C-alpha cells in the first residue's frame, strides 16, 4: 500500500470522524488545511502525497481534546494501520503531525522536514484571517471563555503546560498566538500567504478595541 493509495480511505474516515465539531476543528478546517498545504507543497517542491496524508491526520488525537500524552501517536497509528499502512509509513506521517501544533509564544515547535513545514504553515494560516477570527471565538465559546476583559493581560507562555492550562479570554489568544504566527511561517510561500490574513487580524483587533471604548 502506497501513501497515495491510503489517502482516499483515510480521507473518508476523517471526514466521518470530524463531521460534528463546534471548536473550529471540523472537517471543513481539515479540508482547508489540506488545500493550503498542497498549494504550499507544490511551490516548495515537497512530497505532495506525504503532505496530503499528514494534513488529513494533523488534528487526530490533538492535545487539547485528549489528556493522555501519546494520544496523537496512538490514534494516528491506529487509523493508518487499520487501512494497511506499514510502521515506516506511520513514522513518516508522525514526524510531520507531531510538529504541527502551536505550544506557546516562547516555545519552539520546529518542523524539520519540508513536508512538516508545509503542513504547519497551512494549519497556522487557517488560524489567521476572517476564518481565524471565527475559529478563535468558536473555540472560546466552546470553552466558556469571555470575549474580552481589559483587566486580564496576555501572557507570553514559556512552557506548553502553561499555554495549555491558560483559561483567559479570547482576545488574549490574539496576543498569545495569532499575531505571532506571521513571523513563524516556515516557508516562503506560507509567509506570503500570511501577510493579508495577518493584516486582517490587526484590523479586527484595532476595530474591536475602538468599539470597546465606545469610539
Ligand atoms: P494548533 O494546531 O496550531 O495548535 P490549535 O489547535 O491550538 O492550533 O488551534 C485551533 C484553533 O483554535 C485555532 O483557530 C486557534 O486560534 C483556536 N484556539 C486555540 N486555542 C485557543 C484559545 N485559548 N482561545 C481561542 N482560540 C483558540
Ligand atoms: Ni488544525
Short mmCIF file of C-alpha atoms and ligand atoms in Angstrom, two decimals:
data_model
loop_
_atom_site.label_atom_id
_atom_site.label_comp_id
_atom_site.label_asym_id
_atom_site.label_seq_id
_atom_site.Cartn_x
_atom_site.Cartn_y
_atom_site.Cartn_z
CA UNK A 1 0.00 0.00 0.00
CA UNK A 2 1.49 3.34 -1.01
CA UNK A 3 0.78 6.65 0.72
CA UNK A 4 -1.20 7.72 -2.38
CA UNK A 5 -3.34 4.57 -2.12
CA UNK A 6 -4.01 5.18 1.59
CA UNK A 7 -5.28 8.74 1.03
CA UNK A 8 -8.88 8.03 -0.18
CA UNK A 9 -9.55 5.57 2.66
CA UNK A 10 -8.21 7.88 5.34
CA UNK A 11 -9.94 10.89 3.83
CA UNK A 12 -13.27 9.08 4.07
CA UNK A 13 -12.59 8.05 7.69
CA UNK A 14 -11.53 11.54 8.80
CA UNK A 15 -14.50 13.16 7.06
CA UNK A 16 -16.79 10.92 9.13
CA UNK A 17 -14.87 11.37 12.40
CA UNK A 18 -14.72 15.18 12.20
CA UNK A 19 -18.21 15.86 10.86
CA UNK A 20 -19.62 17.10 14.15
CA UNK A 21 -17.46 19.66 15.93
CA UNK A 22 -18.04 23.10 17.40
CA UNK A 23 -14.48 24.01 18.38
CA UNK A 24 -13.19 25.15 14.98
CA UNK A 25 -11.55 21.76 14.32
CA UNK A 26 -14.22 20.43 12.00
CA UNK A 27 -13.89 18.62 8.65
CA UNK A 28 -14.03 21.95 6.79
CA UNK A 29 -10.91 23.09 8.72
CA UNK A 30 -9.12 19.90 7.74
CA UNK A 31 -10.20 20.30 4.12
CA UNK A 32 -8.86 23.89 4.06
CA UNK A 33 -5.58 22.78 5.64
CA UNK A 34 -5.21 20.00 3.04
CA UNK A 35 -5.80 22.51 0.22
CA UNK A 36 -3.44 25.14 1.65
CA UNK A 37 -0.76 22.55 2.46
CA UNK A 38 -0.91 21.13 -1.08
CA UNK A 39 -0.71 24.62 -2.56
CA UNK A 40 2.43 25.30 -0.48
CA UNK A 41 3.87 21.82 -1.16
CA UNK A 42 3.72 22.28 -4.94
CA UNK A 43 5.53 25.64 -4.72
CA UNK A 44 8.13 24.29 -2.27
CA UNK A 45 8.76 21.03 -4.16
CA UNK A 46 7.70 18.88 -1.21
CA UNK A 47 6.31 15.32 -1.41
CA UNK A 48 2.62 16.08 -2.06
CA UNK A 49 1.35 12.60 -1.07
CA UNK A 50 3.02 12.80 2.35
CA UNK A 51 1.78 16.36 2.81
CA UNK A 52 -1.81 15.46 1.88
CA UNK A 53 -2.00 12.44 4.18
CA UNK A 54 -0.35 14.29 7.09
CA UNK A 55 -2.69 17.27 6.63
CA UNK A 56 -5.68 14.90 6.74
CA UNK A 57 -4.40 13.39 10.01
CA UNK A 58 -2.98 16.51 11.68
CA UNK A 59 -5.81 17.04 14.20
CA UNK A 60 -6.27 13.37 15.16
CA UNK A 61 -5.64 12.91 18.91
CA UNK A 62 -4.99 16.65 19.40
CA UNK A 63 -3.60 17.54 22.86
CA UNK A 64 -6.45 19.98 23.54
CA UNK A 65 -9.02 17.20 23.48
CA UNK A 66 -7.15 14.25 24.99
CA UNK A 67 -5.40 14.25 28.36
CA UNK A 68 -3.00 11.35 27.71
CA UNK A 69 0.44 12.38 26.40
CA UNK A 70 0.66 9.99 23.46
CA UNK A 71 -2.91 10.27 22.16
CA UNK A 72 -1.75 11.60 18.80
CA UNK A 73 0.83 8.81 18.24
CA UNK A 74 -1.66 6.11 19.22
CA UNK A 75 -4.62 7.36 17.24
CA UNK A 76 -2.71 8.21 14.05
CA UNK A 77 -1.03 4.77 14.10
CA UNK A 78 -4.35 3.05 14.77
CA UNK A 79 -6.17 4.69 11.85
CA UNK A 80 -3.29 4.20 9.40
CA UNK A 81 -2.73 0.56 10.31
CA UNK A 82 -6.43 -0.20 10.02
CA UNK A 83 -6.07 0.59 6.31
CA UNK A 84 -2.85 -1.38 5.89
CA UNK A 85 -0.07 1.19 6.43
CA UNK A 86 3.40 -0.02 7.45
CA UNK A 87 5.23 1.12 10.60
CA UNK A 88 7.62 3.13 8.40
CA UNK A 89 4.69 4.99 6.82
CA UNK A 90 3.22 5.67 10.26
CA UNK A 91 6.59 7.04 11.43
CA UNK A 92 6.90 9.28 8.36
CA UNK A 93 3.45 10.78 8.98
CA UNK A 94 4.04 11.15 12.74
CA UNK A 95 7.27 13.05 12.05
CA UNK A 96 5.05 15.64 10.36
CA UNK A 97 1.92 15.76 12.52
CA UNK A 98 3.77 15.86 15.85
CA UNK A 99 5.46 19.09 14.83
CA UNK A 100 2.31 20.91 13.72
CA UNK A 101 0.72 22.11 16.96
CA UNK A 102 1.37 25.56 18.46
CA UNK A 103 2.61 25.21 22.05
CA UNK A 104 3.04 28.75 23.39
CA UNK A 105 4.56 32.12 22.50
CA UNK A 106 8.04 31.28 23.80
CA UNK A 107 8.00 27.58 22.96
CA UNK A 108 9.73 26.46 19.74
CA UNK A 109 7.87 23.97 17.55
CA UNK A 110 10.45 23.21 14.90
CA UNK A 111 9.36 21.42 11.78
CA UNK A 112 12.43 19.59 10.46
CA UNK A 113 11.34 18.41 7.02
CA UNK A 114 9.90 20.49 4.18
CA UNK A 115 6.70 18.38 4.38
CA UNK A 116 6.28 19.24 8.09
CA UNK A 117 6.85 22.91 7.28
CA UNK A 118 4.09 22.85 4.63
CA UNK A 119 1.52 21.31 7.00
CA UNK A 120 2.49 23.53 9.95
CA UNK A 121 2.20 26.68 7.80
CA UNK A 122 -1.16 25.55 6.38
CA UNK A 123 -2.64 24.83 9.83
CA UNK A 124 -1.47 28.21 11.11
CA UNK A 125 -2.76 30.07 8.05
CA UNK A 126 -6.22 28.73 8.90
CA UNK A 127 -5.91 30.38 12.34
CA UNK A 128 -5.46 33.77 10.59
CA UNK A 129 -7.77 35.96 8.51
CA UNK A 130 -11.56 36.12 8.88
CA UNK A 131 -11.72 32.35 9.35
CA UNK A 132 -9.13 32.59 12.12
CA UNK A 133 -11.23 35.18 13.98
CA UNK A 134 -14.34 32.99 13.67
CA UNK A 135 -12.44 29.92 14.88
CA UNK A 136 -10.95 31.71 17.89
CA UNK A 137 -14.37 32.82 19.16
CA UNK A 138 -15.91 29.42 18.39
CA UNK A 139 -13.18 27.81 20.49
CA UNK A 140 -13.57 30.41 23.27
CA UNK A 141 -17.35 29.91 23.36
CA UNK A 142 -16.95 26.16 23.45
CA UNK A 143 -14.67 26.55 26.50
CA UNK A 144 -16.94 29.12 28.22
CA UNK A 145 -14.32 31.84 27.83
CA UNK A 146 -15.22 35.54 27.95
CA UNK A 147 -14.81 37.54 24.74
CA UNK A 148 -12.63 40.13 26.48
CA UNK A 149 -11.65 41.52 29.88
CA UNK A 150 -9.28 44.52 29.80
CA UNK A 151 -8.07 43.74 33.36
CA UNK A 152 -6.69 40.34 32.34
CA UNK A 153 -3.49 40.88 30.38
CA UNK A 154 -1.94 38.46 27.87
CA UNK A 155 0.92 36.16 28.87
CA UNK A 156 3.77 35.00 26.61
CA UNK A 157 3.79 31.39 27.80
CA UNK A 158 7.20 29.83 28.31
CA UNK A 159 6.01 26.25 28.54
CA UNK A 160 3.49 24.13 26.73
CA UNK A 161 1.76 23.22 30.03
CA UNK A 162 1.27 26.89 30.97
CA UNK A 163 -0.13 27.64 27.47
CA UNK A 164 -2.40 24.60 27.58
CA UNK A 165 -3.81 25.41 31.04
CA UNK A 166 -4.45 29.10 30.43
CA UNK A 167 -8.16 29.92 30.80
CA UNK A 168 -8.23 33.61 29.90
CA UNK A 169 -10.48 35.50 27.48
CA UNK A 170 -10.35 35.05 23.70
CA UNK A 171 -8.84 38.47 22.85
CA UNK A 172 -5.72 37.36 24.76
CA UNK A 173 -5.38 34.46 22.33
CA UNK A 174 -4.70 37.03 19.61
CA UNK A 175 -1.64 38.32 21.51
CA UNK A 176 -0.55 34.90 22.72
CA UNK A 177 -0.73 33.23 19.32
CA UNK A 178 -2.47 34.78 16.31
CA UNK A 179 -0.38 37.96 15.99
CA UNK A 180 2.83 35.92 16.32
CA UNK A 181 2.12 33.44 13.54
CA UNK A 182 3.18 35.61 10.59
CA UNK A 183 6.81 35.69 11.77
CA UNK A 184 6.83 31.96 12.49
CA UNK A 185 5.93 30.82 8.99
CA UNK A 186 8.37 28.13 7.90
CA UNK A 187 8.20 28.50 4.11
CA UNK A 188 8.46 31.41 1.70
CA UNK A 189 5.03 30.54 0.27
CA UNK A 190 3.47 30.41 3.74
CA UNK A 191 4.99 33.78 4.65
CA UNK A 192 3.47 35.33 1.56
CA UNK A 193 0.02 33.83 2.17
CA UNK A 194 0.15 35.02 5.80
CA UNK A 195 0.58 38.73 5.01
CA UNK A 196 -3.01 39.57 4.05
CA UNK A 197 -4.51 37.30 6.72
CA UNK A 198 -2.29 38.89 9.39
CA UNK A 199 -3.34 42.38 8.27
CA UNK A 200 -6.98 41.35 8.71
CA UNK A 201 -6.30 40.16 12.29
CA UNK A 202 -4.69 43.53 13.09
CA UNK A 203 -7.65 45.41 11.58
CA UNK A 204 -10.12 43.24 13.51
CA UNK A 205 -8.29 43.86 16.81
CA UNK A 206 -7.94 47.61 16.38
CA UNK A 207 -11.62 47.93 15.40
CA UNK A 208 -12.69 45.72 18.30
CA UNK A 209 -10.73 47.78 20.84
CA UNK A 210 -12.00 51.05 19.39
CA UNK A 211 -15.61 49.87 19.65
CA UNK A 212 -14.96 48.59 23.20
CA UNK A 213 -14.01 52.13 24.24
CA UNK A 214 -17.14 53.45 22.54
CA UNK A 215 -15.44 55.44 19.80
P1 LIG B 1 -2.56 24.34 16.53
O1 LIG B 1 -2.98 23.05 15.90
O2 LIG B 1 -1.69 25.22 15.69
O3 LIG B 1 -2.07 24.16 17.93
P2 LIG B 1 -4.86 24.89 17.72
O4 LIG B 1 -5.41 23.53 17.53
O5 LIG B 1 -4.27 25.33 19.00
O6 LIG B 1 -3.84 25.16 16.61
O7 LIG B 1 -5.96 25.90 17.39
C1 LIG B 1 -7.04 25.59 16.59
C2 LIG B 1 -7.95 26.76 16.51
O8 LIG B 1 -8.48 27.07 17.78
C3 LIG B 1 -7.21 27.99 16.01
O9 LIG B 1 -8.03 28.76 15.21
C4 LIG B 1 -6.85 28.65 17.30
O10 LIG B 1 -6.61 30.02 17.14
C5 LIG B 1 -8.04 28.35 18.18
N1 LIG B 1 -7.64 28.33 19.57
C6 LIG B 1 -6.76 27.52 20.19
N2 LIG B 1 -6.61 27.85 21.49
C7 LIG B 1 -7.44 28.89 21.70
C8 LIG B 1 -7.77 29.72 22.81
N3 LIG B 1 -7.20 29.53 24.00
N4 LIG B 1 -8.67 30.71 22.62
C9 LIG B 1 -9.25 30.92 21.43
N5 LIG B 1 -9.00 30.19 20.34
C10 LIG B 1 -8.11 29.19 20.47
NI1 LIG B 2 -5.65 22.05 12.71
#
